[in-house]
Amino acid sequence: MLRRVVFPYLGAKSDRVIQGPGVGEDAAVIDMGDRVIIAKANPITGAEARIGWLAVHINANDVAACGAKPQWFLSIVLLPEGADESLLEGIMKDIHEACLELGISLIGGHTESTPGLDKPIISGFMMGEISKDKYVTTGGAKPGDLIVMTKGAGIEGTGILATDLSDRLLPEVGREVLERAAELLKRISVVKEALTAVEVGGVHSLHTPTEGGVMNGIWEMAEAADAGVVIEESAIPRAEETRVICEALGVDSLRLLASGALLIVVDPGKAGELVSVLGESGVVASVVGEIRPPEEGRHLVKGDGERTVIEAVAQDELYRILDEYSTEDQ
Amino acid sequence: MLRRVVFPYLGAKSDRVIQGPGVGEDAAVIDMGDRVIIAKANPITGAEARIGWLAVHINANDVAACGAKPQWFLSIVLLPEGADESLLEGIMKDIHEACLELGISLIGGHTESTPGLDKPIISGFMMGEISKDKYVTTGGAKPGDLIVMTKGAGIEGTGILATDLSDRLLPEVGREVLERAAELLKRISVVKEALTAVEVGGVHSLHTPTEGGVMNGIWEMAEAADAGVVIEESAIPRAEETRVICEALGVDSLRLLASGALLIVVDPGKAGELVSVLGESGVVASVVGEIRPPEEGRHLVKGDGERTVIEAVAQDELYRILDEYSTEDQ
């Protein structure tokens, strides 16, 4: 759909645009001579708690996935008509807190009451910069590179399931797991690991998997590089809370909303050092697979040796399971 | 309200932010060494036709009002659920067209169906750059400077009134005036005149009046500079269609939605050249007043010599009159 009704309409051509819109690319890259500006725009439209905090982190992740420290944020906050001033203040405090966590300045934006809204919507715009010889794209993977993944599969999705389906999950998984799972939402930032990876060096591609989970993120990364890939399922890190909750609901954690994990495609000679430096900084990371020539295809190798093809994920497991339960409610 | 619940929450401080959020400032200014990046975010939330086109031009105006050529645009397009693909394609074509008019590249963004929306919403984010010694702020006016205004008062408001209240206006003003008035909407870009002004030189402040009309724009400009001002009402340019339609509705054209006009505060020695160069390029412009020391206050001098105080405009005339007529309809 993007290829049909969006990509043909990109305005004037510019030599300064090193990277514009593309499937799976995390952000735009603009040539500034000795350095590049990285820019990204994402909205938060769900009624989640702490949308101001999320809007900063989701946009920061995409800028960091180009190797750049996110630095400058603009926010457009649209409020339901008649919303209390405290709603706006809560959102602004959350934006402020997330900005302080990452050293980002809020430099502008817009706030208004918008007729017809029943909940607030935030559109976030993040900018960062990095020297021109150091920025990283999603599509830079080369055959032989190793794929390092951080933190775990389905982190954001696990947190949302623990919150939204807590009544259904409580008898089976217990209160302690639910509470720890909800806390996973605080771990969706990948800025620290992205900047650490760029510092260690040898990074050919960074990508933040989101909708469609880790599997879709791996597919996007391989697609952007026109590469094959082989992934060892048993090597994919997964929080205990994710395993327990996904089992209880019959959800595939590898196809579950994945913000919080970072895919790092790295020169094989650097992978060991990277995993160890990340570990020392408190970020769990594992080598989960390897980039292969395109003709070898894209495969996930299960524990028993069975190989399945990795394809784009049409529907995130989160939406499937939330739909299922909301239908049962009716 | 902004001072209470937004401005205290601006995240991390940064030496690189030359201009952050402030009342009346058109855009953010980021220090890049030899140059600055100008960045601005504005949404289009009304159900106006051609919202894609408007989103580009409104954001471009604010970047140009800092003296910089707008160059890079990101758009977040939120669609009602179940919207036809042709709605998105129409919006993208409009964005494309406006970008081509101004030589801007669309470099990224996000498109989604958002539950709960009954019409599309666009959040636009524009960037431009200019050398560090050349950027212009709203607040740079100095006593003795002259104020040049382009095109006319209430351009955008006139176009909207001609469209939205056409049935009521038709008997009094006639079809030809209505058609020409609706065409005024095509003239909301001030990019050409802003860049021309910076080229002529001696510009101390640029500002794009929008809500609250030219009077509010002049107040914002004076407030940002902590300056007094005296304006000659008879010198303010106004399209014939604006005069006729505002008279018919009892609307004050100086307090009517003003996109399309640019306020240029300029060294008195340069004002004549500026007005003449603008005229040669097809942009009507007049000297409408002068910046005064703050202790002299802010005044509008009417044709009969009467002086009234210029204050912030609490409600744009457009909303007052649309409200009035929609109440009558009930």
Coordinates of C-alpha atoms in Angstrom, one line a residue, chain A residues 43 45-46, chain B residues 77-80 110-115:
Chain A
P43 CA 2.4 9.1 16.7
T45 CA -2.8 7.0 19.1
G46 CA -3.8 4.3 21.5
Chain B
V77 CA -1.4 11.0 8.4
L78 CA -4.1 9.6 10.7
L79 CA -7.1 8.3 8.8
P80 CA -10.6 7.2 10.0
H110 CA 3.8 7.6 9.2
T111 CA 0.4 6.6 8.0
E112 CA -2.3 4.6 9.9
S113 CA -6.0 4.1 10.5
T114 CA -6.8 5.4 13.9
P115 CA -9.9 4.1 15.7

